[in-house]
Structure formats: C-alpha cells, structure tokens
Amino acid sequence: MLVDSITSNDHYHEELVLKPLATGHLYAHFQFTTYWHVDIANKDAFKHFNLFPKPLGQILSRYDVEELHFSLTQGLWRHNWWGYPILSSPPGAELSVWFAANMSQSIDSAWSGLTNALSGLFCASLNFIDSTTTVSPAWSFRPEGASKKNLNSSRLRYAVLTRETICTENLTPWKKLLPCDAKAGLSVLFHSLALYNVNYHSMGVHVRPFCKTKDCKSSGVELKQTLSLVFNPIIHSGSRDWNLENLFSKAIPSVCPLATTSKIFVDISNNKTYGGFLLKPLPHSLAPVKPTNPDFYAVYDLNRIDFDKPYASHGFNLAMEWLKLEKYGRGLNPPLDTHRYATGLGDENGGIRTRIYNHDERDINILYMEVVPWFFRLYLHTFEVLCSRKRAQNVLLNRRFIPGKDRSRPYLLELALRLPAKSSTTIKIDFQRAFLKWTEHPPDAHHGFYISSAVITTVLLNDANTTVPPLMASNRNHDKEVITRLYTEALLVTLPTPDFSMPFIVICLTSTVVAIAFGSIHNLTTRQYQLKNIEDIKKQSIFNRLISLVLPFKKK
Amino acid sequence: MAAKCSYRLFKLYFIIALVLITSSYAIESQEQFFKRGHTNNWAVLVCTSRYWFNYRHIANTLSIYRSVKRLGIPDSQIILMLADDVACDPRNSKSGTVYNNANQQINVYGDDIEVDYRGYEVTVENLVRVLTGRLPDSVPRSKRLLTDERSNVLVYMTGHGGNGFLKFQDAEEISDVELANAFEQMWQKRRYHEIFFAIDTCQAASMLEKFYSPNILGVASSHVGEDSHSHHHDPEIGVAVIDSWTYYTLSYLERVKPTSKDKMHYLLQSFDRSLVMSTTKIRTDLYKRDLTKVPITDFFGSVRNIEIVNVSVSVDGSKELR
C-alpha cells in the first residue's frame, strides 16, 4: 500500500527521435522524462526520492530552484542545413535558472552555490560562472513551466561558458541520474566511442514545474534529460543507410522496466522527397506530425518487443535502408537563419556583426540578446541596425542596454526587432579591447577569448522545420505558441597579451647590469690610491717586494 | 567447610581471572585490529600539462586512475585533475578515447570517468587547497579530499618539471618546498595516515628532497639532472602516448589483483634503469614500515582489514554513547 502510493507518485518515459536530415545527416534526440507529482517548493517532499534522482533533487531543493535549464554542447547546430532542433543550445555550457519567488537566501548566493554544486555533479567547470558572466535578461527568456508569480526577470540568472568542453566525464554523472542508469533501455546505447565522433553533440538537463490540473492549482516537477546527436552516416558507411548497431555499436538488448513508456520515433515525412527508404523492422504504429499535416512518424514501442525471443538475440536493431542511389541536397531554407562574425584589425578595436535572414513571406518579430564580456568594451554610439529593405521602417522596435563594469559585470544588449519579409538585417556594434592584468590571463591566453552565442528568440507561425513529435511525453507547448530559439556562432577574439616571459627577462637583464655595474663601481669607490716612494720599495728585500705585490694594501 | 569455602573462593578467583584474561585479550585484539593502520584509501592524481602534444601526461594519469579504480578505490575517493581535455580534442581522431599504448587495447578514458578538476581549474592553488582541505564552503564533496588520520593517500603527479619545481599548465609552478609544506599541513591537521607520493617528470627526485613530514614514501622517476623520457608514440594519434616510468609502473600494476599480496618493495625494485632510461629515486627515510611487508593494495587498492578472531569481542558502546 505504502509502496504503491510512493511509486504512483512519479513516472518515467524514455524516447528517441530519429530524423534523417536533408544533407544526409541523421539527427538523434534522446529524451528521458521523469514526472514527480510534488510541488518543487515543498522541501519535505524532497527528502524521499523514488525515480527522481536524489543528487539533483537535493541541489534543487537546497537552492530554491524553480526552473533549471542546463546544457553542454559541442559543435554548432546548422540551421540552414538541418532546420531547427527539438531543443536549441549554444556551444559550451549554458545554465539558466529561475529561482523561487520566496527564498530564504539571497538569489546571488543561491546562484553561486548552485553553480558550484552543479559543477561537482556534472564534472564541468561551472564554478567559473560568476558576476562577470551572469546576466538577468528581461525579454529573451520566459519560464517554460507552469510558474505563475515568477515573471520578474530579477529571479532569472543566465550564463554561458563557451570554452567549456564536453566529454565522457560529463555524460557519466548524467547517465547515473537516469533510473535505469545505462544498464537497460535506450541508455544502453551510450557508448563513448560513438557519441563524440559526431557533428553535433548536446547534453541537457531541464527541470520545470508542470500543472497537474487544468486550473493549475497544484503542480509537479518535470525533469527532462536530453541528448542530441547529429551523425554523418555517409562518412562511416558511404551511404545514408544506418542502423542502431552501426551508429551506437550496440543494439537495444532490453527495455528499462521502470519506464512507463519507451518509444522510438522515426521521422518519415521526407520519405518521398529524397528517393524513399525502408524501415526494418516495420513500425508498430504511425503518428501524424501535426494534426493538419499529412506527414507521419513511425513509432516503435519497446514495451511491445519481446526481448527474450530469439528474433532479438542480441537486441532490437532498427535499420533504415534507402531504395535509390543517394541524392541529398544542400538542406532546406528555414524561415529564419543567422550568421555572426567578428570584424576589426589589430589589437585595439573590433566589432560584432550579426546578420539575420528572414526567408519567410511574412514579417517576423524577434528578440535578440547579446552578452559580451567586460573586456570587450561595447560602444553604444556605434550600434546600428541595417536592413536590406531600404524602405523598411521600424525594424528596431525596442532596445535595452546594460553597460558592463570592469571585472564585475558583462555587457547586455537586448533588442526587439521586426524583420521585414524576405530580407536580411545586420546588427552592428563595435568594441574596444581592454587590457587584462598579467594574472588575469588564462594559461593559454593566445588561444583568444570567447564571446558567447547571441540568442534569437521568436514565435514562428510556419514551424515546418521544428520537429517535436506530438506524442512525446514532454511537449514544449505549455503555452500554445511554440517558441523557437536560435543560437548564433560564438566568436573567438584575441586580446592583446603581454609577453609572459618578460619578468624573467627583466630579472636576467637587471642582474647582469647590477653585476657589471656593481663590481666596477664598488671597486672604484672603495679603493684607496696612495703615493709611494720608489726608493723605499727598492730597499725592501725580494720577499717583501713580492708580498707587497700580492697584498698591495698591507700596512707597514 | 573450610575446604568448601576455599574451593568456592578458588572458583570465584578463577572466574575473575578468566574474565580478566578474555577481556584483556579482547581489548588487545581490538587494538591490534585498528592498529593495522589505515581504514580508507584515497588517491590524488594530477596531470599538470595542457596542450595536445602533452597527450602522454594525460594518458599517464588516466592509466593510474584506471589501475586504482580497478583495484578498488571508488570515484568518490579519487581526486582526478586533468589540465586539458584530449579525449574530445578535435585533433583526436578517435573522439572520446585516450590510449596509453600504440596497440590501442585499453581505452583508459573508458565509459565511466569522473574528472573532478579540469582545464583551468588545475592550478597550484587548487591542488594545495585540496590537499590541505582549505576550500570554500561552496565546493562540492566530489572536489574535496575528505581524508582523516586513518587514510592512506596516493598522490601521483606528472607534467613538465625541473630541479625543485613542477610546471602547471605552462603558466605557474609548484615548488618542492610548497609541496613539502602542504604535506606537513596535512599531517598536522591529521589528514593522512600514510602518503605514497609518486612523480613522473624530469628531475623528479628534487620534488622529494624537501619532504619532512612523517609516513611519506616517495618515489620519483628520475634523479636530479636527469630527464624522464616518453616511452613510445602512436603514429595514428601523432604524439607520444605514455611516459617510460609510468609505462613500467603500469606493466607491474597490471599484474596486481585486488586480492594479491604483492609488496611495495617489489614494485619499487622493478624499475630497470636500462628500460626506463632514467634512475628511479626512492625516499624511505620518512617511512617507518618495512617495505617488504607493505602490500601494494595499501596504496593502490581499497582493501579493508578483515580479521577473524576466535574469541567473542564485546562491543558494548552504551557507555561511550552516553
């Protein structure tokens, strides 16, 4: 009875979405969702854990977190090739947290404690997040979960560490948060040899409250662990054909017994477009991509597969075989696309240019956010928005600029833009490079310094390029509109670096100079010169003469 | 009557004597049990070199990491510091792997690794803070060396060094005196029972010379004035994959099992100068135990003392609890 009441309190879902991309790549998105029917603010409930991971739960409760989004990404999502991902994330580590409305501690101390705790949990250097990297954007981010009183952006903390690498040591603790670890179910596929030899790799942890009822009077906690990969099967096998075993070097041997649902979705919407393919084995069912759309997902339900059967001797393997010779295009033109780059010569001045393309027939409203470290001093007078449509007016709707402070606060630029139909818009701003102190440089200062990705947030009406299977446990559309986020390229800019060996050269040089100068000057200043009578010397015996030659100052 | 009385007395004395003997034996064996030394094992494994061409230093450290994990020290008791990420470096043609041999048999990065300090976090300050326990409150448990006076600590360091120093990330260095003082601070704070300090770097012996705290067993890959060399390089990866001294340490450790009775003495005597290409320096004057009796697993493993005693030992802790 007691066990029943505890177990029914939370449930867990495993999902994998596979989508062949137009460029011949394959997009694989793993999603592990745990629902827990307790209020995230209820500290007593966060003492007994069942499916929800305890290490994370304790951290959330300790630091009064209401919503948390954390991602570690290697590689850049190519929008113009691959469309939009199910979940966007910038290169490096991104952490955005909404803190609870009534906290027992200050938000800043909770934020620094949280980043340290997460750095220990995920083996990432998140402890480098401090006031110089943290911002509270007012426009670009909204709580994704059911939060009512939390719309004040002062409760939001956002930071990106672009330099952060992602590797097995990050995935290891992430895997251990899953109820089945990597021992059963979809997570068995996580084999480090396969996961990092990819075009794009992004690992995420997303926590948000959700409404249990329509009126949203009581809420629960949703934990979503995601892993997105973009494979290039052409490099490995020479064709677009793939199967789970050659992608992950393993088939799925079992289903996670703790998972309520365990499904694989394969996007078959472009089956006709690129020559057609076969799926082996045949799916259990088909699900429409959208109610109005004729396209379908092939759905495999792992719970319906009998893993004991000899047919699955070494597990469930899913294969896609293309019928015709490969023909893959240069990708699709998504409605919104961006390109960002740094300009400027030399070590003094530079600039950031962001080009945003609107390929749609309609105007698109976007929110743009740029966070720049304090050592790139932005000059607001150089800020400019240029549109390829010369006659377009009111492209810039609104602007929010918070200047940085040396060694304590980054520059934050938020813009609201209306991009005219079929246009490209360029955002220009220039910066001056600051001098860092000798000790402020990292050990590899010559590598350069990163400016994190700019964030473009929009609501796309024509979201044919976004792919969220409607059957997935965690849909994004808590609010009816689908928010799409685009992250631009991160920038690597060099700063003037000192000659780090200079102090040693100075030491060598000064000691040489001192040695030469000191010797002769000391000699000159301490020696006494006296007149001597030669006759007296002549009178001396040979022995005394020798003595006086060796010891000229010997008193007589 | 008198005889009966004396018999009773004798019986009483006998019982008292018996109780005394057994209790003293119990206390003695209890003490003996705990006197055996350590109750827990920790490892601090430090690679101080950044950049791709120092691949071998990371492979060195990871090889030792793999060995101590295999011999039983859990991740929670290993502080692993890697100054660079070569496994997922774009120059690594086999992403997610680090190999310590050109045969590429063992991926020392594995599928289950937890790096506690990585990249820029590997600094002299952090190392000294970890050793001495002087970390801010916010630092999580996984980044702390939570040792006590019953901990055996294995400290392994590798990188580029010289006479009396070891470079960190090409930007700063720890000196022999600083390290010796850190160990002394650990001793005074009762943060270790015994330390086994191993270092693979050029002129490594210079790092041992300044130690003055008790119970430190030190071993260095080379004498002062001598270089430590890399062992071999992998044409596919394009860089040297392991250092000589660590290579031969590993070739010995690979034979050790968690249950084996191998002694430290044989490990330390196993280094052949003609193979290692440098002279191994061993410092034992601070270490009181006989090395021929110290099992390797006292430092590289996590073997608990289990001794079966024939007498029943009373562990009535009610008095102490009150």
PDB file of C-alpha atoms in Angstrom, chain B residues 92-263:
ATOM      1  CA  ASN B  92      41.941  13.310 -31.602  1.00  0.00           C
ATOM      2  CA  SER B  93      40.862  11.109 -34.479  1.00  0.00           C
ATOM      3  CA  LYS B  94      39.182   8.751 -32.031  1.00  0.00           C
ATOM      4  CA  SER B  95      36.953  11.096 -30.080  1.00  0.00           C
ATOM      5  CA  GLY B  96      36.150  10.133 -26.532  1.00  0.00           C
ATOM      6  CA  THR B  97      39.171   7.911 -26.087  1.00  0.00           C
ATOM      7  CA  VAL B  98      42.657   8.116 -24.638  1.00  0.00           C
ATOM      8  CA  TYR B  99      45.018   5.252 -25.300  1.00  0.00           C
ATOM      9  CA  ASN B 100      48.194   4.596 -23.350  1.00  0.00           C
ATOM     10  CA  ASN B 101      49.596   2.190 -25.897  1.00  0.00           C
ATOM     11  CA  ALA B 102      50.034   2.238 -29.649  1.00  0.00           C
ATOM     12  CA  ASN B 103      48.255  -1.121 -29.789  1.00  0.00           C
ATOM     13  CA  GLN B 104      45.158   0.764 -28.617  1.00  0.00           C
ATOM     14  CA  GLN B 105      43.972  -2.115 -26.491  1.00  0.00           C
ATOM     15  CA  ILE B 106      42.816  -0.200 -23.461  1.00  0.00           C
ATOM     16  CA  ASN B 107      40.812   2.977 -23.701  1.00  0.00           C
ATOM     17  CA  VAL B 108      41.933   4.493 -20.420  1.00  0.00           C
ATOM     18  CA  TYR B 109      39.255   7.179 -20.689  1.00  0.00           C
ATOM     19  CA  GLY B 110      36.595   4.497 -20.527  1.00  0.00           C
ATOM     20  CA  ASP B 111      32.859   4.875 -20.281  1.00  0.00           C
ATOM     21  CA  ASP B 112      32.789   5.679 -16.611  1.00  0.00           C
ATOM     22  CA  ILE B 113      35.060   8.545 -15.703  1.00  0.00           C
ATOM     23  CA  GLU B 114      34.657  11.497 -13.389  1.00  0.00           C
ATOM     24  CA  VAL B 115      37.152  14.313 -13.733  1.00  0.00           C
ATOM     25  CA  ASP B 116      36.979  16.482 -10.643  1.00  0.00           C
ATOM     26  CA  TYR B 117      39.225  19.350 -11.671  1.00  0.00           C
ATOM     27  CA  ARG B 118      39.671  20.026 -15.341  1.00  0.00           C
ATOM     28  CA  GLY B 119      41.160  22.649 -17.610  1.00  0.00           C
ATOM     29  CA  TYR B 120      41.780  25.983 -15.971  1.00  0.00           C
ATOM     30  CA  GLU B 121      40.788  24.564 -12.593  1.00  0.00           C
ATOM     31  CA  VAL B 122      44.084  22.706 -12.372  1.00  0.00           C
ATOM     32  CA  THR B 123      46.191  25.275 -10.551  1.00  0.00           C
ATOM     33  CA  VAL B 124      48.777  25.184  -7.817  1.00  0.00           C
ATOM     34  CA  GLU B 125      46.335  26.945  -5.521  1.00  0.00           C
ATOM     35  CA  ASN B 126      43.608  24.383  -6.078  1.00  0.00           C
ATOM     36  CA  LEU B 127      45.975  21.471  -5.555  1.00  0.00           C
ATOM     37  CA  VAL B 128      47.292  22.880  -2.293  1.00  0.00           C
ATOM     38  CA  ARG B 129      43.764  23.701  -1.181  1.00  0.00           C
ATOM     39  CA  VAL B 130      42.562  20.197  -1.965  1.00  0.00           C
ATOM     40  CA  LEU B 131      45.455  18.631  -0.084  1.00  0.00           C
ATOM     41  CA  THR B 132      45.158  20.841   2.953  1.00  0.00           C
ATOM     42  CA  GLY B 133      41.370  20.951   2.918  1.00  0.00           C
ATOM     43  CA  ARG B 134      41.191  24.736   2.860  1.00  0.00           C
ATOM     44  CA  LEU B 135      38.374  25.034   0.359  1.00  0.00           C
ATOM     45  CA  PRO B 136      35.421  27.425   0.395  1.00  0.00           C
ATOM     46  CA  ASP B 137      32.163  26.059   1.817  1.00  0.00           C
ATOM     47  CA  SER B 138      30.516  26.043  -1.577  1.00  0.00           C
ATOM     48  CA  VAL B 139      32.900  23.477  -3.055  1.00  0.00           C
ATOM     49  CA  PRO B 140      31.022  20.191  -3.514  1.00  0.00           C
ATOM     50  CA  ARG B 141      32.058  16.953  -1.854  1.00  0.00           C
ATOM     51  CA  SER B 142      33.283  15.395  -5.077  1.00  0.00           C
ATOM     52  CA  LYS B 143      36.008  18.041  -5.282  1.00  0.00           C
ATOM     53  CA  ARG B 144      37.222  17.580  -1.725  1.00  0.00           C
ATOM     54  CA  LEU B 145      39.818  15.296  -0.244  1.00  0.00           C
ATOM     55  CA  LEU B 146      37.833  14.125   2.773  1.00  0.00           C
ATOM     56  CA  THR B 147      40.599  12.175   4.420  1.00  0.00           C
ATOM     57  CA  ASP B 148      41.248  11.556   8.103  1.00  0.00           C
ATOM     58  CA  GLU B 149      44.142  10.274  10.221  1.00  0.00           C
ATOM     59  CA  ARG B 150      43.378   6.740   9.066  1.00  0.00           C
ATOM     60  CA  SER B 151      43.602   7.478   5.343  1.00  0.00           C
ATOM     61  CA  ASN B 152      46.270   6.198   3.053  1.00  0.00           C
ATOM     62  CA  VAL B 153      46.690   8.682   0.261  1.00  0.00           C
ATOM     63  CA  LEU B 154      48.252   8.017  -3.099  1.00  0.00           C
ATOM     64  CA  VAL B 155      49.500  11.201  -4.711  1.00  0.00           C
ATOM     65  CA  TYR B 156      50.572  10.871  -8.308  1.00  0.00           C
ATOM     66  CA  MET B 157      51.786  13.830 -10.317  1.00  0.00           C
ATOM     67  CA  THR B 158      53.027  14.155 -13.844  1.00  0.00           C
ATOM     68  CA  GLY B 159      53.943  17.053 -16.085  1.00  0.00           C
ATOM     69  CA  HIS B 160      56.962  19.066 -17.066  1.00  0.00           C
ATOM     70  CA  GLY B 161      59.329  19.821 -14.238  1.00  0.00           C
ATOM     71  CA  GLY B 162      62.819  20.845 -13.348  1.00  0.00           C
ATOM     72  CA  ASN B 163      65.111  20.992 -10.360  1.00  0.00           C
ATOM     73  CA  GLY B 164      62.773  21.778  -7.496  1.00  0.00           C
ATOM     74  CA  PHE B 165      59.576  22.560  -9.350  1.00  0.00           C
ATOM     75  CA  LEU B 166      56.743  21.138 -11.410  1.00  0.00           C
ATOM     76  CA  LYS B 167      55.098  23.328 -14.017  1.00  0.00           C
ATOM     77  CA  PHE B 168      51.323  23.773 -14.074  1.00  0.00           C
ATOM     78  CA  GLN B 169      49.816  24.488 -17.488  1.00  0.00           C
ATOM     79  CA  ASP B 170      52.945  26.276 -18.646  1.00  0.00           C
ATOM     80  CA  ALA B 171      51.879  29.232 -16.560  1.00  0.00           C
ATOM     81  CA  GLU B 172      52.919  28.637 -12.970  1.00  0.00           C
ATOM     82  CA  GLU B 173      54.777  26.075 -10.922  1.00  0.00           C
ATOM     83  CA  ILE B 174      54.686  24.348  -7.574  1.00  0.00           C
ATOM     84  CA  SER B 175      57.996  24.201  -5.784  1.00  0.00           C
ATOM     85  CA  ASP B 176      59.370  21.327  -3.733  1.00  0.00           C
ATOM     86  CA  VAL B 177      59.102  23.442  -0.580  1.00  0.00           C
ATOM     87  CA  GLU B 178      55.465  24.324  -1.227  1.00  0.00           C
ATOM     88  CA  LEU B 179      54.590  20.692  -1.698  1.00  0.00           C
ATOM     89  CA  ALA B 180      56.514  19.629   1.398  1.00  0.00           C
ATOM     90  CA  ASN B 181      54.732  22.295   3.432  1.00  0.00           C
ATOM     91  CA  ALA B 182      51.361  21.187   2.101  1.00  0.00           C
ATOM     92  CA  PHE B 183      52.076  17.650   3.275  1.00  0.00           C
ATOM     93  CA  GLU B 184      53.212  18.922   6.644  1.00  0.00           C
ATOM     94  CA  GLN B 185      49.987  20.875   6.959  1.00  0.00           C
ATOM     95  CA  MET B 186      48.085  17.709   6.121  1.00  0.00           C
ATOM     96  CA  TRP B 187      49.980  15.837   8.810  1.00  0.00           C
ATOM     97  CA  GLN B 188      49.313  18.484  11.402  1.00  0.00           C
ATOM     98  CA  LYS B 189      45.640  18.505  10.509  1.00  0.00           C
ATOM     99  CA  ARG B 190      45.570  14.709  10.748  1.00  0.00           C
ATOM    100  CA  ARG B 191      44.568  14.372   7.158  1.00  0.00           C
ATOM    101  CA  TYR B 192      46.590  11.273   6.414  1.00  0.00           C
ATOM    102  CA  HIS B 193      47.976   8.131   7.878  1.00  0.00           C
ATOM    103  CA  GLU B 194      50.466   7.396   5.158  1.00  0.00           C
ATOM    104  CA  ILE B 195      51.242   9.035   1.842  1.00  0.00           C
ATOM    105  CA  PHE B 196      52.668   7.327  -1.176  1.00  0.00           C
ATOM    106  CA  PHE B 197      53.959  10.067  -3.427  1.00  0.00           C
ATOM    107  CA  ALA B 198      54.887   9.185  -6.982  1.00  0.00           C
ATOM    108  CA  ILE B 199      56.033  11.694  -9.572  1.00  0.00           C
ATOM    109  CA  ASP B 200      56.940  11.242 -13.213  1.00  0.00           C
ATOM    110  CA  THR B 201      58.718  14.306 -14.534  1.00  0.00           C
ATOM    111  CA  CYS B 202      62.206  15.479 -15.392  1.00  0.00           C
ATOM    112  CA  GLN B 203      64.500  15.794 -12.355  1.00  0.00           C
ATOM    113  CA  ALA B 204      61.678  14.358 -10.312  1.00  0.00           C
ATOM    114  CA  ALA B 205      63.823  13.415  -7.322  1.00  0.00           C
ATOM    115  CA  SER B 206      64.191  17.093  -6.472  1.00  0.00           C
ATOM    116  CA  MET B 207      60.496  17.167  -5.543  1.00  0.00           C
ATOM    117  CA  LEU B 208      61.037  14.540  -2.822  1.00  0.00           C
ATOM    118  CA  GLU B 209      64.029  16.095  -1.142  1.00  0.00           C
ATOM    119  CA  LYS B 210      62.241  18.733   0.886  1.00  0.00           C
ATOM    120  CA  PHE B 211      59.637  16.451   2.482  1.00  0.00           C
ATOM    121  CA  TYR B 212      59.909  16.447   6.264  1.00  0.00           C
ATOM    122  CA  SER B 213      56.589  15.067   7.461  1.00  0.00           C
ATOM    123  CA  PRO B 214      56.348  11.531   8.775  1.00  0.00           C
ATOM    124  CA  ASN B 215      54.976   8.486   6.973  1.00  0.00           C
ATOM    125  CA  ILE B 216      55.667   9.643   3.450  1.00  0.00           C
ATOM    126  CA  LEU B 217      57.003   7.139   0.990  1.00  0.00           C
ATOM    127  CA  GLY B 218      58.290   8.933  -2.066  1.00  0.00           C
ATOM    128  CA  VAL B 219      59.278   7.661  -5.444  1.00  0.00           C
ATOM    129  CA  ALA B 220      60.439   9.710  -8.384  1.00  0.00           C
ATOM    130  CA  SER B 221      61.058   8.765 -11.988  1.00  0.00           C
ATOM    131  CA  SER B 222      64.473  10.390 -12.314  1.00  0.00           C
ATOM    132  CA  HIS B 223      67.393  11.774 -10.378  1.00  0.00           C
ATOM    133  CA  VAL B 224      68.287  15.436 -10.272  1.00  0.00           C
ATOM    134  CA  GLY B 225      69.991  16.321 -13.527  1.00  0.00           C
ATOM    135  CA  GLU B 226      68.253  13.528 -15.396  1.00  0.00           C
ATOM    136  CA  ASP B 227      65.379  13.691 -17.834  1.00  0.00           C
ATOM    137  CA  SER B 228      62.349  11.446 -17.811  1.00  0.00           C
ATOM    138  CA  HIS B 229      61.515  10.191 -21.236  1.00  0.00           C
ATOM    139  CA  SER B 230      58.405   9.255 -23.087  1.00  0.00           C
ATOM    140  CA  HIS B 231      58.037   5.588 -23.918  1.00  0.00           C
ATOM    141  CA  HIS B 232      56.725   5.410 -27.458  1.00  0.00           C
ATOM    142  CA  HIS B 233      54.480   7.285 -29.797  1.00  0.00           C
ATOM    143  CA  ASP B 234      51.430   6.325 -31.776  1.00  0.00           C
ATOM    144  CA  PRO B 235      51.641   7.231 -35.472  1.00  0.00           C
ATOM    145  CA  GLU B 236      47.861   7.290 -35.733  1.00  0.00           C
ATOM    146  CA  ILE B 237      47.368   9.736 -32.894  1.00  0.00           C
ATOM    147  CA  GLY B 238      50.545  11.530 -33.866  1.00  0.00           C
ATOM    148  CA  VAL B 239      52.029  12.090 -30.406  1.00  0.00           C
ATOM    149  CA  ALA B 240      53.792  10.151 -27.677  1.00  0.00           C
ATOM    150  CA  VAL B 241      51.213   8.223 -25.712  1.00  0.00           C
ATOM    151  CA  ILE B 242      52.897   7.403 -22.411  1.00  0.00           C
ATOM    152  CA  ASP B 243      55.972   8.164 -20.344  1.00  0.00           C
ATOM    153  CA  SER B 244      58.524   5.477 -19.723  1.00  0.00           C
ATOM    154  CA  TRP B 245      58.433   5.356 -15.955  1.00  0.00           C
ATOM    155  CA  THR B 246      54.655   5.234 -15.785  1.00  0.00           C
ATOM    156  CA  TYR B 247      54.646   2.609 -18.523  1.00  0.00           C
ATOM    157  CA  TYR B 248      56.766   0.254 -16.430  1.00  0.00           C
ATOM    158  CA  THR B 249      54.827   1.099 -13.275  1.00  0.00           C
ATOM    159  CA  LEU B 250      51.702   0.062 -15.107  1.00  0.00           C
ATOM    160  CA  SER B 251      53.183  -3.066 -16.561  1.00  0.00           C
ATOM    161  CA  TYR B 252      53.763  -4.098 -12.959  1.00  0.00           C
ATOM    162  CA  LEU B 253      50.394  -2.880 -11.685  1.00  0.00           C
ATOM    163  CA  GLU B 254      48.511  -4.698 -14.431  1.00  0.00           C
ATOM    164  CA  ARG B 255      49.575  -7.952 -12.788  1.00  0.00           C
ATOM    165  CA  VAL B 256      48.277  -6.881  -9.387  1.00  0.00           C
ATOM    166  CA  LYS B 257      44.787  -8.001  -8.410  1.00  0.00           C
ATOM    167  CA  PRO B 258      42.717  -6.627  -5.520  1.00  0.00           C
ATOM    168  CA  THR B 259      43.418  -9.809  -3.604  1.00  0.00           C
ATOM    169  CA  SER B 260      47.112 -10.137  -4.372  1.00  0.00           C
ATOM    170  CA  LYS B 261      49.696  -9.960  -1.647  1.00  0.00           C
ATOM    171  CA  ASP B 262      52.330  -8.161  -3.719  1.00  0.00           C
ATOM    172  CA  LYS B 263      54.505  -5.871  -1.688  1.00  0.00           C
TER     173      LYS B 263
END
